[in-house]
PDB file of C-alpha atoms in Angstrom:
ATOM      1  CA  MET A   1      14.491 -44.254 -16.186  1.00 48.00           C
ATOM      2  CA  THR A   2      11.916 -41.484 -15.413  1.00 49.00           C
ATOM      3  CA  GLY A   3      12.070 -37.918 -16.605  1.00 46.00           C
ATOM      4  CA  THR A   4      11.257 -34.674 -14.753  1.00 44.00           C
ATOM      5  CA  HIS A   5       7.618 -34.981 -15.799  1.00 51.00           C
ATOM      6  CA  GLY A   6       7.105 -38.479 -14.577  1.00 53.00           C
ATOM      7  CA  PHE A   7       7.449 -40.045 -17.955  1.00 56.00           C
ATOM      8  CA  SER A   8      10.146 -42.777 -18.658  1.00 59.00           C
ATOM      9  CA  LEU A   9      12.204 -42.486 -21.999  1.00 58.00           C
ATOM     10  CA  SER A  10      10.429 -45.382 -23.381  1.00 60.00           C
ATOM     11  CA  SER A  11       7.052 -43.885 -22.581  1.00 63.00           C
ATOM     12  CA  ARG A  12       7.813 -40.649 -24.148  1.00 66.00           C
ATOM     13  CA  VAL A  13       8.900 -42.547 -27.441  1.00 70.00           C
ATOM     14  CA  VAL A  14       5.667 -44.447 -27.226  1.00 66.00           C
ATOM     15  CA  MET A  15       3.677 -41.368 -26.782  1.00 72.00           C
ATOM     16  CA  ILE A  16       5.241 -39.658 -29.815  1.00 70.00           C
ATOM     17  CA  ASN A  17       4.637 -42.571 -31.973  1.00 71.00           C
ATOM     18  CA  GLY A  18       1.071 -42.842 -30.895  1.00 73.00           C
ATOM     19  CA  LEU A  19       0.676 -39.102 -31.559  1.00 75.00           C
ATOM     20  CA  ILE A  20       1.995 -39.470 -34.927  1.00 70.00           C
ATOM     21  CA  PHE A  21      -0.163 -42.501 -35.855  1.00 70.00           C
ATOM     22  CA  ALA A  22      -3.255 -40.759 -34.265  1.00 74.00           C
ATOM     23  CA  LEU A  23      -2.682 -37.647 -36.413  1.00 74.00           C
ATOM     24  CA  GLY A  24      -2.212 -39.869 -39.487  1.00 69.00           C
ATOM     25  CA  THR A  25      -5.552 -41.800 -38.712  1.00 69.00           C
ATOM     26  CA  LEU A  26      -7.461 -38.404 -38.449  1.00 69.00           C
ATOM     27  CA  LEU A  27      -5.984 -37.104 -41.591  1.00 66.00           C
ATOM     28  CA  LEU A  28      -7.046 -40.366 -43.555  1.00 62.00           C
ATOM     29  CA  THR A  29     -10.408 -40.294 -41.763  1.00 62.00           C
ATOM     30  CA  PHE A  30     -11.426 -36.571 -42.555  1.00 62.00           C
ATOM     31  CA  SER A  31      -9.596 -36.204 -45.834  1.00 63.00           C
ATOM     32  CA  PRO A  32     -11.378 -36.368 -49.126  1.00 62.00           C
ATOM     33  CA  ALA A  33      -8.994 -38.997 -50.313  1.00 59.00           C
ATOM     34  CA  THR A  34     -10.374 -42.573 -50.681  1.00 59.00           C
ATOM     35  CA  VAL A  35      -8.977 -45.789 -51.497  1.00 56.00           C
ATOM     36  CA  SER A  36     -10.829 -48.133 -53.798  1.00 57.00           C
ATOM     37  CA  ALA A  37     -11.024 -51.943 -53.662  1.00 59.00           C
ATOM     38  CA  SER A  38      -8.370 -52.239 -56.315  1.00 63.00           C
ATOM     39  CA  PRO A  39      -6.088 -49.235 -55.421  1.00 62.00           C
ATOM     40  CA  LEU A  40      -4.930 -47.012 -58.253  1.00 64.00           C
ATOM     41  CA  VAL A  41      -1.389 -45.875 -58.690  1.00 69.00           C
ATOM     42  CA  SER A  42      -2.258 -42.361 -57.668  1.00 67.00           C
ATOM     43  CA  GLU A  43      -3.828 -43.738 -54.483  1.00 62.00           C
ATOM     44  CA  MET A  44      -0.781 -45.759 -53.673  1.00 69.00           C
ATOM     45  CA  ALA A  45       1.403 -42.682 -54.272  1.00 73.00           C
ATOM     46  CA  LEU A  46      -0.670 -40.716 -51.894  1.00 65.00           C
ATOM     47  CA  LEU A  47      -0.440 -43.466 -49.180  1.00 66.00           C
ATOM     48  CA  ALA A  48       3.386 -43.619 -49.741  1.00 73.00           C
ATOM     49  CA  VAL A  49       3.689 -39.803 -49.351  1.00 72.00           C
ATOM     50  CA  GLY A  50       1.555 -39.888 -46.028  1.00 68.00           C
ATOM     51  CA  LEU A  51       3.595 -42.719 -44.697  1.00 70.00           C
ATOM     52  CA  GLY A  52       6.820 -40.935 -45.501  1.00 73.00           C
ATOM     53  CA  LEU A  53       5.555 -37.748 -43.839  1.00 74.00           C
ATOM     54  CA  MET A  54       4.533 -39.785 -40.787  1.00 73.00           C
ATOM     55  CA  MET A  55       7.952 -41.282 -40.560  1.00 75.00           C
ATOM     56  CA  TRP A  56       9.767 -38.065 -41.003  1.00 76.00           C
ATOM     57  CA  ALA A  57       7.770 -36.373 -38.264  1.00 72.00           C
ATOM     58  CA  ASN A  58       8.284 -39.284 -36.056  1.00 72.00           C
ATOM     59  CA  ALA A  59      12.049 -39.486 -36.555  1.00 71.00           C
ATOM     60  CA  LEU A  60      12.197 -35.693 -36.008  1.00 73.00           C
ATOM     61  CA  LEU A  61      10.413 -35.897 -32.744  1.00 71.00           C
ATOM     62  CA  VAL A  62      12.212 -38.811 -31.307  1.00 69.00           C
ATOM     63  CA  ARG A  63      15.581 -37.399 -32.344  1.00 71.00           C
ATOM     64  CA  SER A  64      14.948 -34.171 -30.526  1.00 71.00           C
ATOM     65  CA  THR A  65      13.958 -36.188 -27.611  1.00 66.00           C
ATOM     66  CA  LEU A  66      17.203 -38.135 -27.643  1.00 67.00           C
ATOM     67  CA  ARG A  67      19.539 -35.312 -28.652  1.00 70.00           C
ATOM     68  CA  PRO A  68      20.256 -34.241 -25.067  1.00 68.00           C
ATOM     69  CA  LEU A  69      21.420 -37.800 -24.295  1.00 70.00           C
ATOM     70  CA  GLU A  70      23.678 -37.738 -27.352  1.00 68.00           C
ATOM     71  CA  ARG A  71      25.156 -34.552 -26.149  1.00 70.00           C
ATOM     72  CA  LEU A  72      25.624 -36.045 -22.746  1.00 71.00           C
ATOM     73  CA  ALA A  73      27.500 -39.097 -24.106  1.00 70.00           C
ATOM     74  CA  ALA A  74      29.812 -36.879 -26.158  1.00 70.00           C
ATOM     75  CA  ALA A  75      30.507 -34.643 -23.101  1.00 69.00           C
ATOM     76  CA  LEU A  76      31.161 -37.864 -20.951  1.00 70.00           C
ATOM     77  CA  ASP A  77      33.701 -39.103 -23.665  1.00 68.00           C
ATOM     78  CA  GLN A  78      35.529 -35.613 -23.653  1.00 66.00           C
ATOM     79  CA  GLY A  79      35.491 -35.496 -19.865  1.00 63.00           C
ATOM     80  CA  ARG A  80      36.777 -39.138 -19.517  1.00 62.00           C
ATOM     81  CA  ALA A  81      39.850 -38.196 -21.476  1.00 61.00           C
ATOM     82  CA  THR A  82      41.054 -35.527 -18.957  1.00 63.00           C
ATOM     83  CA  ASP A  83      42.900 -36.368 -15.705  1.00 61.00           C
ATOM     84  CA  PRO A  84      41.284 -35.935 -13.336  1.00 65.00           C
ATOM     85  CA  ILE A  85      37.849 -36.672 -14.946  1.00 69.00           C
ATOM     86  CA  GLU A  86      35.985 -33.370 -15.610  1.00 70.00           C
ATOM     87  CA  ARG A  87      32.510 -33.224 -14.183  1.00 71.00           C
ATOM     88  CA  MET A  88      29.609 -33.090 -16.764  1.00 66.00           C
ATOM     89  CA  HIS A  89      27.624 -30.083 -17.513  1.00 71.00           C
ATOM     90  CA  VAL A  90      24.141 -30.350 -16.079  1.00 74.00           C
ATOM     91  CA  PRO A  91      21.293 -29.298 -18.301  1.00 71.00           C
ATOM     92  CA  ARG A  92      18.469 -27.266 -16.782  1.00 72.00           C
ATOM     93  CA  ARG A  93      15.686 -29.874 -17.228  1.00 67.00           C
ATOM     94  CA  GLY A  94      14.947 -33.244 -18.647  1.00 66.00           C
ATOM     95  CA  ILE A  95      16.104 -36.603 -18.248  1.00 69.00           C
ATOM     96  CA  ALA A  96      19.720 -35.392 -19.258  1.00 70.00           C
ATOM     97  CA  ARG A  97      19.693 -33.346 -16.027  1.00 74.00           C
ATOM     98  CA  ARG A  98      18.895 -36.583 -13.971  1.00 74.00           C
ATOM     99  CA  ILE A  99      21.638 -38.568 -15.870  1.00 76.00           C
ATOM    100  CA  ALA A 100      24.351 -35.839 -15.644  1.00 76.00           C
ATOM    101  CA  THR A 101      23.570 -35.426 -11.882  1.00 79.00           C
ATOM    102  CA  SER A 102      23.869 -39.091 -11.114  1.00 78.00           C
ATOM    103  CA  VAL A 103      27.235 -39.357 -13.122  1.00 78.00           C
ATOM    104  CA  ASN A 104      28.846 -36.489 -11.390  1.00 78.00           C
ATOM    105  CA  ASP A 105      27.605 -37.866  -8.088  1.00 82.00           C
ATOM    106  CA  LEU A 106      29.227 -41.244  -9.071  1.00 80.00           C
ATOM    107  CA  ILE A 107      32.427 -39.580 -10.059  1.00 77.00           C
ATOM    108  CA  ALA A 108      32.524 -37.781  -6.849  1.00 80.00           C
ATOM    109  CA  ARG A 109      32.029 -41.008  -4.848  1.00 80.00           C
ATOM    110  CA  ILE A 110      34.633 -42.781  -6.797  1.00 77.00           C
ATOM    111  CA  GLU A 111      37.166 -40.021  -6.331  1.00 78.00           C
ATOM    112  CA  LEU A 112      36.432 -39.990  -2.568  1.00 77.00           C
ATOM    113  CA  GLY A 113      36.972 -43.595  -2.337  1.00 77.00           C
ATOM    114  CA  GLN A 114      40.422 -43.389  -4.153  1.00 74.00           C
ATOM    115  CA  ARG A 115      41.404 -40.508  -1.855  1.00 74.00           C
ATOM    116  CA  GLU A 116      40.518 -42.346   1.134  1.00 75.00           C
ATOM    117  CA  LYS A 117      42.451 -45.620  -0.048  1.00 74.00           C
ATOM    118  CA  GLN A 118      45.413 -43.468  -1.050  1.00 71.00           C
ATOM    119  CA  LEU A 119      45.204 -41.640   2.263  1.00 72.00           C
ATOM    120  CA  ALA A 120      45.221 -45.017   4.044  1.00 71.00           C
ATOM    121  CA  THR A 121      48.250 -45.980   2.190  1.00 71.00           C
ATOM    122  CA  LEU A 122      50.087 -42.785   2.890  1.00 72.00           C
ATOM    123  CA  THR A 123      49.147 -43.339   6.496  1.00 70.00           C
ATOM    124  CA  ALA A 124      50.603 -46.744   6.396  1.00 64.00           C
ATOM    125  CA  GLN A 125      53.726 -45.612   4.773  1.00 68.00           C
ATOM    126  CA  GLU A 126      54.227 -42.867   7.464  1.00 68.00           C
ATOM    127  CA  ALA A 127      53.704 -45.474  10.115  1.00 66.00           C
ATOM    128  CA  GLU A 128      56.269 -47.698   8.592  1.00 64.00           C
ATOM    129  CA  ALA A 129      58.689 -44.709   8.305  1.00 67.00           C
ATOM    130  CA  SER A 130      58.024 -44.024  11.923  1.00 68.00           C
ATOM    131  CA  ARG A 131      58.892 -47.576  12.719  1.00 64.00           C
ATOM    132  CA  ILE A 132      62.085 -47.462  10.773  1.00 67.00           C
ATOM    133  CA  ALA A 133      63.080 -44.271  12.382  1.00 68.00           C
ATOM    134  CA  ARG A 134      62.607 -45.753  15.891  1.00 68.00           C
ATOM    135  CA  GLU A 135      64.832 -48.664  14.963  1.00 64.00           C
ATOM    136  CA  LEU A 136      67.478 -46.474  13.466  1.00 66.00           C
ATOM    137  CA  HIS A 137      67.356 -44.194  16.651  1.00 65.00           C
ATOM    138  CA  ASP A 138      66.943 -46.938  19.287  1.00 68.00           C
ATOM    139  CA  GLY A 139      68.859 -49.735  17.792  1.00 67.00           C
ATOM    140  CA  ILE A 140      71.678 -48.847  15.449  1.00 69.00           C
ATOM    141  CA  GLY A 141      71.932 -45.379  16.955  1.00 69.00           C
ATOM    142  CA  GLN A 142      72.437 -46.571  20.517  1.00 72.00           C
ATOM    143  CA  SER A 143      74.973 -49.146  19.328  1.00 70.00           C
ATOM    144  CA  LEU A 144      77.044 -46.560  17.659  1.00 73.00           C
ATOM    145  CA  THR A 145      76.805 -44.297  20.653  1.00 75.00           C
ATOM    146  CA  ALA A 146      78.109 -47.181  22.830  1.00 73.00           C
ATOM    147  CA  VAL A 147      80.891 -47.691  20.312  1.00 74.00           C
ATOM    148  CA  LEU A 148      81.696 -43.900  20.392  1.00 73.00           C
ATOM    149  CA  LEU A 149      81.886 -43.825  24.144  1.00 77.00           C
ATOM    150  CA  GLU A 150      84.184 -46.855  24.186  1.00 72.00           C
ATOM    151  CA  LEU A 151      86.513 -45.345  21.579  1.00 70.00           C
ATOM    152  CA  SER A 152      86.665 -42.096  23.644  1.00 73.00           C
ATOM    153  CA  ALA A 153      87.438 -43.999  26.758  1.00 72.00           C
ATOM    154  CA  LEU A 154      90.332 -45.907  24.841  1.00 68.00           C
ATOM    155  CA  ALA A 155      91.600 -42.886  23.254  1.00 67.00           C
ATOM    156  CA  ASP A 156      92.051 -41.131  26.600  1.00 71.00           C
ATOM    157  CA  ASN A 157      94.155 -44.005  27.832  1.00 68.00           C
ATOM    158  CA  ALA A 158      96.044 -44.943  24.699  1.00 62.00           C
ATOM    159  CA  GLU A 159      99.664 -44.017  23.601  1.00 63.00           C
ATOM    160  CA  PRO A 160      99.953 -40.914  21.366  1.00 62.00           C
ATOM    161  CA  VAL A 161      99.975 -42.618  17.951  1.00 55.00           C
ATOM    162  CA  PRO A 162      97.230 -45.177  18.688  1.00 67.00           C
ATOM    163  CA  ALA A 163      95.248 -42.321  20.158  1.00 66.00           C
ATOM    164  CA  ALA A 164      95.347 -40.450  16.808  1.00 69.00           C
ATOM    165  CA  ALA A 165      94.088 -43.586  15.006  1.00 67.00           C
ATOM    166  CA  LEU A 166      91.471 -44.046  17.509  1.00 68.00           C
ATOM    167  CA  ALA A 167      90.472 -40.429  17.400  1.00 72.00           C
ATOM    168  CA  GLY A 168      89.957 -40.839  13.361  1.00 71.00           C
ATOM    169  CA  VAL A 169      87.747 -43.870  14.132  1.00 72.00           C
ATOM    170  CA  ARG A 170      85.861 -41.951  16.732  1.00 73.00           C
ATOM    171  CA  GLU A 171      85.096 -39.097  14.259  1.00 76.00           C
ATOM    172  CA  GLY A 172      83.997 -41.375  11.703  1.00 73.00           C
ATOM    173  CA  THR A 173      81.595 -43.102  14.061  1.00 75.00           C
ATOM    174  CA  ARG A 174      80.262 -39.655  14.979  1.00 77.00           C
ATOM    175  CA  ASP A 175      79.597 -38.810  11.464  1.00 74.00           C
ATOM    176  CA  CYS A 176      78.007 -42.013  10.977  1.00 75.00           C
ATOM    177  CA  LEU A 177      75.730 -41.505  14.090  1.00 74.00           C
ATOM    178  CA  GLU A 178      74.797 -38.039  13.022  1.00 74.00           C
ATOM    179  CA  GLU A 179      73.874 -39.194   9.445  1.00 72.00           C
ATOM    180  CA  ILE A 180      71.555 -41.947  11.082  1.00 72.00           C
ATOM    181  CA  ARG A 181      70.121 -39.305  13.232  1.00 68.00           C
ATOM    182  CA  ASP A 182      69.330 -37.096  10.122  1.00 68.00           C
ATOM    183  CA  VAL A 183      67.731 -40.055   8.217  1.00 67.00           C
ATOM    184  CA  ALA A 184      65.533 -40.641  11.337  1.00 65.00           C
ATOM    185  CA  ARG A 185      64.527 -36.914  11.436  1.00 63.00           C
ATOM    186  CA  ARG A 186      63.624 -37.082   7.740  1.00 63.00           C
ATOM    187  CA  LEU A 187      61.647 -40.418   8.190  1.00 64.00           C
ATOM    188  CA  ARG A 188      59.612 -39.264  11.278  1.00 64.00           C
ATOM    189  CA  PRO A 189      58.874 -35.506  11.769  1.00 68.00           C
ATOM    190  CA  HIS A 190      59.159 -35.466  15.669  1.00 70.00           C
ATOM    191  CA  ALA A 191      58.578 -31.809  15.774  1.00 71.00           C
ATOM    192  CA  LEU A 192      55.446 -32.115  13.899  1.00 77.00           C
ATOM    193  CA  GLU A 193      54.070 -34.726  16.413  1.00 73.00           C
ATOM    194  CA  ASP A 194      55.386 -32.984  19.420  1.00 74.00           C
ATOM    195  CA  LEU A 195      54.933 -29.283  18.712  1.00 79.00           C
ATOM    196  CA  GLY A 196      52.495 -28.842  15.958  1.00 85.00           C
ATOM    197  CA  LEU A 197      52.649 -27.393  12.177  1.00 88.00           C
ATOM    198  CA  ARG A 198      54.024 -24.041  12.893  1.00 88.00           C
ATOM    199  CA  SER A 199      56.986 -25.103  15.268  1.00 88.00           C
ATOM    200  CA  ALA A 200      57.705 -28.044  12.937  1.00 88.00           C
ATOM    201  CA  VAL A 201      58.216 -25.655   9.847  1.00 90.00           C
ATOM    202  CA  VAL A 202      60.487 -23.318  11.843  1.00 90.00           C
ATOM    203  CA  ALA A 203      62.546 -26.399  12.995  1.00 87.00           C
ATOM    204  CA  LEU A 204      62.705 -27.650   9.461  1.00 87.00           C
ATOM    205  CA  THR A 205      64.030 -24.262   8.077  1.00 90.00           C
ATOM    206  CA  ALA A 206      66.552 -24.072  11.006  1.00 88.00           C
ATOM    207  CA  GLN A 207      67.736 -27.673  10.267  1.00 83.00           C
ATOM    208  CA  LEU A 208      68.195 -27.029   6.814  1.00 85.00           C
ATOM    209  CA  PHE A 209      69.730 -23.502   6.661  1.00 86.00           C
ATOM    210  CA  ASP A 210      71.533 -22.867  10.023  1.00 81.00           C
ATOM    211  CA  HIS A 211      74.859 -23.836   8.550  1.00 77.00           C
ATOM    212  CA  HIS A 212      73.827 -22.868   4.882  1.00 80.00           C
ATOM    213  CA  PRO A 213      74.502 -19.496   3.235  1.00 85.00           C
ATOM    214  CA  VAL A 214      70.896 -18.813   2.446  1.00 88.00           C
ATOM    215  CA  HIS A 215      68.872 -16.023   4.382  1.00 90.00           C
ATOM    216  CA  VAL A 216      65.537 -17.257   5.557  1.00 92.00           C
ATOM    217  CA  THR A 217      62.437 -15.147   6.007  1.00 92.00           C
ATOM    218  CA  ARG A 218      59.566 -16.682   7.926  1.00 92.00           C
ATOM    219  CA  SER A 219      55.985 -15.427   7.856  1.00 92.00           C
ATOM    220  CA  ILE A 220      53.817 -17.769   9.909  1.00 90.00           C
ATOM    221  CA  ASP A 221      50.306 -16.574  10.970  1.00 89.00           C
ATOM    222  CA  VAL A 222      49.244 -17.049  14.714  1.00 85.00           C
ATOM    223  CA  GLY A 223      46.167 -19.099  15.202  1.00 84.00           C
ATOM    224  CA  LEU A 224      46.050 -21.346  12.144  1.00 87.00           C
ATOM    225  CA  PRO A 225      42.796 -23.260  11.610  1.00 89.00           C
ATOM    226  CA  GLU A 226      42.560 -26.886  12.602  1.00 87.00           C
ATOM    227  CA  LEU A 227      43.670 -29.094   9.771  1.00 88.00           C
ATOM    228  CA  GLY A 228      43.728 -32.590  11.052  1.00 84.00           C
ATOM    229  CA  ASP A 229      46.828 -34.836  11.267  1.00 83.00           C
ATOM    230  CA  ALA A 230      46.828 -36.098   7.756  1.00 83.00           C
ATOM    231  CA  VAL A 231      46.587 -32.619   6.139  1.00 88.00           C
ATOM    232  CA  GLU A 232      49.251 -31.228   8.438  1.00 89.00           C
ATOM    233  CA  LEU A 233      51.519 -34.234   7.561  1.00 86.00           C
ATOM    234  CA  VAL A 234      51.091 -33.342   3.868  1.00 89.00           C
ATOM    235  CA  VAL A 235      51.755 -29.603   4.499  1.00 92.00           C
ATOM    236  CA  TYR A 236      55.030 -30.490   6.354  1.00 90.00           C
ATOM    237  CA  ARG A 237      56.159 -32.932   3.674  1.00 88.00           C
ATOM    238  CA  VAL A 238      55.602 -30.478   0.817  1.00 92.00           C
ATOM    239  CA  ALA A 239      57.427 -27.820   2.809  1.00 92.00           C
ATOM    240  CA  GLN A 240      60.236 -30.394   3.446  1.00 89.00           C
ATOM    241  CA  GLU A 241      60.547 -31.274  -0.293  1.00 88.00           C
ATOM    242  CA  ALA A 242      60.388 -27.587  -1.275  1.00 91.00           C
ATOM    243  CA  LEU A 243      63.060 -26.360   1.279  1.00 91.00           C
ATOM    244  CA  THR A 244      65.210 -29.405   0.460  1.00 87.00           C
ATOM    245  CA  ASN A 245      65.008 -28.437  -3.228  1.00 88.00           C
ATOM    246  CA  VAL A 246      66.014 -24.988  -2.344  1.00 90.00           C
ATOM    247  CA  ALA A 247      69.099 -26.024  -0.165  1.00 88.00           C
ATOM    248  CA  ARG A 248      70.306 -28.549  -2.774  1.00 85.00           C
ATOM    249  CA  HIS A 249      69.620 -27.065  -6.308  1.00 84.00           C
ATOM    250  CA  ALA A 250      68.239 -23.619  -6.238  1.00 85.00           C
ATOM    251  CA  GLN A 251      71.457 -21.764  -5.821  1.00 87.00           C
ATOM    252  CA  ALA A 252      69.428 -19.186  -3.890  1.00 89.00           C
ATOM    253  CA  THR A 253      70.635 -16.389  -1.486  1.00 91.00           C
ATOM    254  CA  THR A 254      67.201 -16.034   0.181  1.00 91.00           C
ATOM    255  CA  VAL A 255      64.191 -17.993   0.659  1.00 93.00           C
ATOM    256  CA  GLU A 256      60.717 -16.988   2.083  1.00 94.00           C
ATOM    257  CA  VAL A 257      58.610 -19.482   4.091  1.00 94.00           C
ATOM    258  CA  ALA A 258      55.086 -18.437   4.690  1.00 94.00           C
ATOM    259  CA  LEU A 259      52.025 -20.180   6.482  1.00 93.00           C
ATOM    260  CA  GLU A 260      49.001 -18.075   5.942  1.00 93.00           C
ATOM    261  CA  ARG A 261      45.421 -18.296   7.210  1.00 91.00           C
ATOM    262  CA  THR A 262      42.799 -18.117   4.323  1.00 89.00           C
ATOM    263  CA  ASP A 263      39.091 -17.960   4.655  1.00 82.00           C
ATOM    264  CA  ASN A 264      38.605 -21.787   4.597  1.00 87.00           C
ATOM    265  CA  GLY A 265      42.022 -23.204   4.905  1.00 91.00           C
ATOM    266  CA  VAL A 266      45.846 -22.705   5.011  1.00 94.00           C
ATOM    267  CA  LEU A 267      48.149 -21.522   2.387  1.00 95.00           C
ATOM    268  CA  LEU A 268      51.918 -22.611   2.350  1.00 95.00           C
ATOM    269  CA  ARG A 269      54.372 -20.556   0.188  1.00 95.00           C
ATOM    270  CA  VAL A 270      58.086 -21.484  -0.308  1.00 94.00           C
ATOM    271  CA  ALA A 271      59.841 -18.687  -2.613  1.00 93.00           C
ATOM    272  CA  ASP A 272      63.430 -18.494  -3.469  1.00 93.00           C
ATOM    273  CA  ASP A 273      65.522 -16.194  -5.799  1.00 91.00           C
ATOM    274  CA  GLY A 274      67.461 -18.962  -7.335  1.00 88.00           C
ATOM    275  CA  ILE A 275      67.929 -20.216 -10.831  1.00 88.00           C
ATOM    276  CA  GLY A 276      64.262 -21.193 -11.084  1.00 82.00           C
ATOM    277  CA  THR A 277      62.712 -24.501 -12.322  1.00 74.00           C
ATOM    278  CA  PRO A 278      63.522 -25.698 -15.738  1.00 64.00           C
ATOM    279  CA  SER A 279      60.482 -26.024 -18.194  1.00 57.00           C
ATOM    280  CA  GLY A 280      58.939 -29.303 -18.009  1.00 55.00           C
ATOM    281  CA  ALA A 281      60.772 -30.309 -14.813  1.00 58.00           C
ATOM    282  CA  GLY A 282      58.919 -32.986 -12.758  1.00 61.00           C
ATOM    283  CA  GLY A 283      60.877 -35.522 -10.940  1.00 67.00           C
ATOM    284  CA  THR A 284      59.777 -37.866  -8.126  1.00 70.00           C
ATOM    285  CA  GLY A 285      59.700 -34.992  -5.670  1.00 76.00           C
ATOM    286  CA  MET A 286      57.277 -32.948  -7.724  1.00 82.00           C
ATOM    287  CA  ARG A 287      55.098 -36.010  -8.435  1.00 81.00           C
ATOM    288  CA  SER A 288      55.070 -36.694  -4.762  1.00 80.00           C
ATOM    289  CA  MET A 289      53.912 -33.146  -3.789  1.00 86.00           C
ATOM    290  CA  ARG A 290      51.273 -33.234  -6.304  1.00 87.00           C
ATOM    291  CA  GLU A 291      49.922 -36.717  -5.308  1.00 83.00           C
ATOM    292  CA  ARG A 292      50.017 -35.607  -1.556  1.00 84.00           C
ATOM    293  CA  ALA A 293      48.001 -32.381  -2.287  1.00 87.00           C
ATOM    294  CA  THR A 294      45.426 -34.342  -4.212  1.00 84.00           C
ATOM    295  CA  LEU A 295      45.006 -36.755  -1.306  1.00 82.00           C
ATOM    296  CA  VAL A 296      43.565 -33.922   0.948  1.00 85.00           C
ATOM    297  CA  GLU A 297      41.853 -31.985  -1.896  1.00 86.00           C
ATOM    298  CA  GLY A 298      44.614 -29.224  -1.987  1.00 90.00           C
ATOM    299  CA  ARG A 299      45.781 -27.167  -4.638  1.00 91.00           C
ATOM    300  CA  LEU A 300      49.536 -27.183  -5.535  1.00 93.00           C
ATOM    301  CA  ARG A 301      51.312 -24.616  -7.875  1.00 93.00           C
ATOM    302  CA  VAL A 302      54.910 -24.795  -8.746  1.00 91.00           C
ATOM    303  CA  GLY A 303      56.148 -22.046 -10.994  1.00 89.00           C
ATOM    304  CA  PRO A 304      58.246 -18.873 -11.235  1.00 89.00           C
ATOM    305  CA  GLY A 305      58.133 -16.538  -8.331  1.00 84.00           C
ATOM    306  CA  PRO A 306      57.154 -12.828  -8.535  1.00 80.00           C
ATOM    307  CA  GLU A 307      60.882 -11.811  -8.398  1.00 74.00           C
ATOM    308  CA  GLY A 308      62.287 -14.799 -10.207  1.00 82.00           C
ATOM    309  CA  GLY A 309      63.284 -18.175  -8.741  1.00 88.00           C
ATOM    310  CA  THR A 310      60.768 -20.737  -7.844  1.00 92.00           C
ATOM    311  CA  GLU A 311      57.657 -20.502  -5.754  1.00 93.00           C
ATOM    312  CA  VAL A 312      55.725 -23.533  -4.592  1.00 94.00           C
ATOM    313  CA  SER A 313      52.397 -22.880  -3.106  1.00 95.00           C
ATOM    314  CA  LEU A 314      49.935 -25.257  -1.494  1.00 95.00           C
ATOM    315  CA  TRP A 315      46.452 -24.474  -0.374  1.00 94.00           C
ATOM    316  CA  VAL A 316      44.710 -26.997   1.823  1.00 93.00           C
ATOM    317  CA  PRO A 317      41.197 -26.904   3.299  1.00 91.00           C
ATOM    318  CA  ALA A 318      40.628 -26.491   6.935  1.00 87.00           C
ATOM    319  CA  ARG A 319      38.722 -29.301   8.907  1.00 75.00           C
ATOM    320  CA  GLY A 320      35.153 -28.720   7.877  1.00 56.00           C
ATOM    321  CA  GLY A 321      36.083 -26.611   4.992  1.00 50.00           C
ATOM    322  CA  GLY A 322      36.213 -27.195   1.170  1.00 47.00           C
ATOM    323  CA  ALA A 323      37.860 -26.423  -2.114  1.00 43.00           C
TER     324      ALA A 323
END
């Protein structure tokens, strides 16, 4: 392991030891002290004092050389206890700088590998959701549609009493078909695939609040930067989770949805005037939003809004941008 001055750690320790021994030899050579053939007690005491001074000076110099490494190890232990692992402080010079830089680079590569693996898992999950959505729509959905058409034809030609019974079955089948279509829409965001992020968010708010007593305010910038398919999917899913929570739990009268362009990314905000988020709340939906944001190097904040209620904000980097 080589330092900034071209000397390895072992070489520096050897040089320190050599310097101490050389100084001790020079002091013994040019000092008036002598050692007789049969050393006296005073001479032995003088040699012991000299040896002790050499050992003390050697320990002092070696410790000062290794102290940055000890600090580095302590910082690594402290950073390892955090989640995610904190980057290490990089000293200005010396071998500790090289070690800290290498450790930070290693942490970055590990996190990048984890993100890529998780992103691949997320992509596979979304592909599976798309397959299930197609099966629901093309298989069960079409079968129920055929049943519904047959029931309608029978009801039109049946006697009055059976017609009423068939009409009930028909309405039940229609409700079942609509529920399947709703599940398919949640599994596979067709609007995102076909129309893009802006139109998908507009369609999402319309789907959730058209028949809901909540006033929706939309603020969506024109000309959002390019995010990439995976990042757009994360923004859409976070918006979907946040808006679904508003519709189901917030007891809000108004909700604001914003997609804003920033210097190097896009900011999603969903703010309502409802009852707010309980302290320490964090269910599956909250965990899913945070995990998705981490996958694309985004920053998620969930907390009280400026005028009460809850505000969910997600910043994601544009393609080629960075946090």
